[in-house]
Amino acid sequence: MIKESINFKEAGKFEETRFEKIHNVIFDSSQEASVLVAQEIANIIQRKEELNEPCVLGLATGSSPIKVYEELVRLHTEEGLSFANVVTFNLDEYYPMDKNNIQSYWYFMHQHLFDHVDILPQNVNIPDGNVNIEELQQYCIDYEMKIKAYGGLDFQLLGIGRTGHIGFNEPGSHVNSGTRSITLDHLTRQDAASSFLGIDNVPRKAITMGIGTVKNAKRIVLLGWGISKAEIIKDTIEGEISSRVPATYLQQHNNTTFVLDTEASSELTRVKTPWLVKSVIWTEELKLKAVAWLSELTKKPFLKLTDKDYNDNGMSSLLTEEGTAYDLNIKMFNKMQQTITGWPGGKPNADDTYRPERATPEKKRIIIFSPHPDDDVISMGGTFDRLVEQGHDVHIAYQTSGNIAVSNEEALKFAEISRALNKNSSESENIINFLKNKKANDIDSLEVRKLKGVIRRSESVAATRYLDVPDSNVNFLDLPFYETGTVKKNNLGEADIQIMCDIIERIKPHQIYAAGDLADPHGTHKVCLDSLFEALKRLKHKSFMDDCWVWLYRGAWHEWESYQIEMAVPMSPDQVLKKRHAIFYHQSQKDGVMFQGDDSREFWVRVEDRNRLTAEKYHALGLADYSAIEAFKRYFF
Ligand code: F6R
């Protein structure tokens, strides 16, 4: 049965600090948090039902609320929650936008919620992206008046954009703004680019409820998941109220809760630098985090930090525990120093007490899992090269086909080559016809998807051959969850996990490398990581797993913090070039890829910068000066 009342404070991690101006609760996972938010909504619906009143909900779209809607649907189908008394108002819609377009918020809401519950169609209100431009202003006034006529919103669910928008109230929005049309910020359009298959297809305008409309809600819950939201969450919760970050206006609302996962909360002062706000238990990881932070703040290497530096920056309790700055500095310096190794597979015949990897067995069996066919070389090309060079038995497993990231033009080129070589091929002819007549919203035919997958396979094999891996060690797993032909993927299924278990059981690896990106909790990398974690859980009891160590690398988007790094593999300038060439084999992903994210640089440029930056950070902490470093964190299962 649905729980009576939700106590977010008890369920998550909650401690108010003098820095924070909005009540917020942190959960280990967005899944766990979403279930509680759905329960709160269900409670309001039921309370209103008992009073025989309509329950007026303000709803959001985007990736953030998806799990809340999933749970509401479950509560409806499995626990009898009825939506018969529910009236909904959605925050926004692109403009212009046809409701049947798969990118419309109308489509999204029906796909995720309305088609699966017993809400009356006439009680669903979503701004109409097809309204005539001349009627738009009156339409918005009417939308606003309709909410008022229902007595206002009982509950408003929000996500937050990286611009600080709520709804589509972009920076500059007025605190008292009502429903209106708005021009979307460039960053917002960039963030939407992947679902529209390119920024050029993202509408420039939208209709949105105003800040005033949202603030009149009796209760507001804002969801924030993933590292990409961490900065804006901090600015919103700790910053001054300003139209530059419209979400800060929520500081004036007295019944708002921000529900966050660990990554989204990671920039909050109480999370990032807890020693500044309260007395802390100094774990080994926290000590290193604090000393690295202090070193960055004071721009001094570890070995030059003084007692005064520690005392002036809220870390005197650490000094008390450790004795003097001198002892602590040396201890932390050694700790970082011990992460550096040119022998990622372990150094043969060496004392490995303080090395990141074991010396034996000398030749290890290794699986490098790569979510897309290119993350292996982008994220760990240098380490990959060393592992092969040092004689380990390296197997690559590309988890997904990566087919949707191949452009139509690229696919057409190959289909035309295939037709030229193979004159009677009806398959090539079909593909060419399909691609030439493809409309913006069309999902690729199976043949086209197959061709796009083959293009990525050939590129991958070219790159692995360049790094001297035998073809027989290259595996394409084509995990089924990915094969929807669209940006939206299926949930992880039994078949995916079985494929992961099978390859681990077959190779019995001593080392596994995998992408540990948590940048986007709904992205492919996260699902691929979850598939590995689940496989590890299932195989854990097998004896060969006792010898298996797992190392997580991070993709093109985000690097480990220096205090998190447990293995740092330096690269020579020549190796940096070799890595660059390996990345170049992935030609379909060069020159303006389809899923660029918010960084317009090509992957090889981004990753070179990132590897150089990691090396610079090590150097700034007082360690040796390398050209580039690839970084890994061990995962214990
Ligand atoms: C959507 C909306 C937006 C999103 C925000 C975050 O209806 O109003 O404010 O909540 O852009 O989007 P996601 O959740 O996709 O990160």
Coordinates of N, CA and C and ligand atoms in Angstrom, one line a residue, residues 59-66 69 90-94 105 108-109 156-170 188 191-192 207-209 222-225 228-229 520 522, ligand 1:
L59 N 3.4 19.4 -14.0 CA 4.4 18.3 -14.4 C 5.5 18.8 -15.3
A60 N 6.6 18.1 -15.3 CA 7.8 18.4 -16.1 C 8.1 17.3 -17.0
T61 N 8.8 17.6 -18.0 CA 9.3 16.5 -18.9 C 10.9 16.5 -18.8
G62 N 11.5 15.8 -19.8 CA 13.0 15.7 -19.7 C 13.4 14.4 -19.1
S63 N 14.7 14.2 -18.9 CA 15.1 13.0 -18.3 C 14.9 12.8 -16.8
S64 N 14.8 14.0 -16.1 CA 14.8 13.9 -14.6 C 13.5 13.2 -14.1
P65 N 12.3 13.5 -14.6 CA 11.1 12.8 -13.9 C 10.8 11.4 -14.4
I66 N 11.5 10.9 -15.4 CA 11.1 9.6 -16.0 C 10.8 8.5 -15.0
Y69 N 7.6 9.0 -13.1 CA 6.4 8.6 -13.8 C 6.3 7.1 -13.9
N90 N 1.2 20.8 -17.7 CA 2.6 20.7 -18.0 C 3.2 22.1 -18.1
L91 N 4.5 22.1 -17.7 CA 5.3 23.3 -17.6 C 5.5 24.0 -19.0
D92 N 5.7 23.2 -20.0 CA 6.2 23.8 -21.2 C 6.0 22.9 -22.4
E93 N 6.3 23.5 -23.6 CA 6.3 22.8 -24.8 C 7.1 23.6 -25.8
Y94 N 7.8 22.9 -26.7 CA 8.6 23.6 -27.7 C 7.6 24.4 -28.6
Y105 N 6.6 17.5 -26.1 CA 6.4 17.1 -24.7 C 5.0 16.4 -24.6
F108 N 5.9 12.9 -25.2 CA 6.6 12.4 -24.0 C 5.7 12.1 -22.8
M109 N 4.8 13.0 -22.5 CA 3.9 12.8 -21.4 C 3.0 11.6 -21.6
Q156 N 4.0 20.9 -7.7 CA 4.7 21.2 -8.9 C 6.0 20.3 -8.9
L157 N 6.2 19.5 -10.0 CA 7.4 18.7 -10.2 C 8.3 19.5 -11.1
L158 N 9.6 19.6 -10.8 CA 10.5 20.4 -11.6 C 11.8 19.6 -11.9
G159 N 12.4 19.9 -13.0 CA 13.8 19.5 -13.3 C 14.5 20.8 -13.3
I160 N 15.8 20.8 -13.6 CA 16.5 22.1 -13.7 C 17.5 22.0 -14.9
G161 N 17.5 23.0 -15.7 CA 18.4 23.0 -16.8 C 19.8 23.6 -16.4
R162 N 20.8 23.3 -17.2 CA 22.1 23.8 -16.8 C 22.3 25.3 -16.8
T163 N 21.3 26.0 -17.4 CA 21.3 27.4 -17.4 C 20.6 27.9 -16.1
G164 N 20.1 27.0 -15.3 CA 19.3 27.4 -14.1 C 17.9 27.6 -14.4
H165 N 17.4 27.2 -15.6 CA 16.0 27.3 -15.9 C 15.2 26.3 -15.2
I166 N 14.0 26.8 -14.8 CA 12.9 25.8 -14.4 C 11.8 26.1 -15.4
G167 N 11.1 25.0 -15.8 CA 10.2 25.2 -17.0 C 11.2 25.6 -18.0
F168 N 10.8 26.5 -18.9 CA 11.8 27.1 -19.8 C 12.1 28.5 -19.5
N169 N 12.0 28.8 -18.2 CA 12.3 30.2 -17.8 C 13.8 30.4 -17.8
E170 N 14.3 30.9 -18.9 CA 15.7 31.0 -19.1 C 16.3 32.2 -18.3
T188 N 20.6 25.4 -23.5 CA 19.4 24.5 -23.5 C 19.2 23.8 -24.8
D191 N 21.8 21.0 -25.1 CA 21.4 19.9 -24.3 C 20.3 19.0 -24.9
A192 N 19.5 19.7 -25.7 CA 18.3 19.0 -26.3 C 18.8 18.4 -27.7
I207 N 6.9 27.6 -25.3 CA 5.9 28.2 -24.4 C 6.2 27.7 -23.0
T208 N 6.2 28.5 -22.0 CA 6.5 28.0 -20.7 C 5.6 28.7 -19.6
M209 N 5.3 28.0 -18.6 CA 4.7 28.6 -17.4 C 5.8 29.6 -16.9
L222 N 11.9 19.7 -6.7 CA 12.8 19.7 -7.9 C 13.8 18.6 -7.9
L223 N 13.9 17.9 -9.0 CA 14.7 16.7 -9.1 C 16.1 17.1 -9.8
G224 N 17.2 16.6 -9.2 CA 18.5 16.9 -9.8 C 19.3 15.6 -9.8
W225 N 19.6 15.1 -11.0 CA 20.4 13.9 -11.1 C 21.6 14.1 -11.9
S228 N 26.3 16.5 -14.2 CA 26.2 17.6 -15.1 C 25.3 18.7 -14.4
K229 N 24.6 18.3 -13.4 CA 23.7 19.3 -12.7 C 24.4 19.9 -11.5
D520 N 25.8 11.3 -16.9 CA 24.4 11.3 -17.3 C 23.7 10.0 -16.8
H522 N 21.1 8.8 -17.3 CA 20.2 8.0 -18.3 C 21.0 7.7 -19.5
Ligands
F6R1 C1 10.9 20.2 -18.9 C2 11.4 21.4 -18.3 C3 12.9 21.7 -18.2 C4 13.7 20.5 -17.7 C5 15.2 20.8 -17.6 C6 16.0 19.6 -17.2 O1 9.5 20.2 -18.9 O2 10.6 22.2 -18.0 O3 13.0 22.7 -17.2 O4 13.2 20.1 -16.5 O5 15.6 21.3 -18.8 O6 15.9 18.6 -18.2 P1 16.5 17.2 -17.9 O7 15.6 16.6 -16.9 O8 16.3 16.5 -19.3 O9 17.9 17.3 -17.5

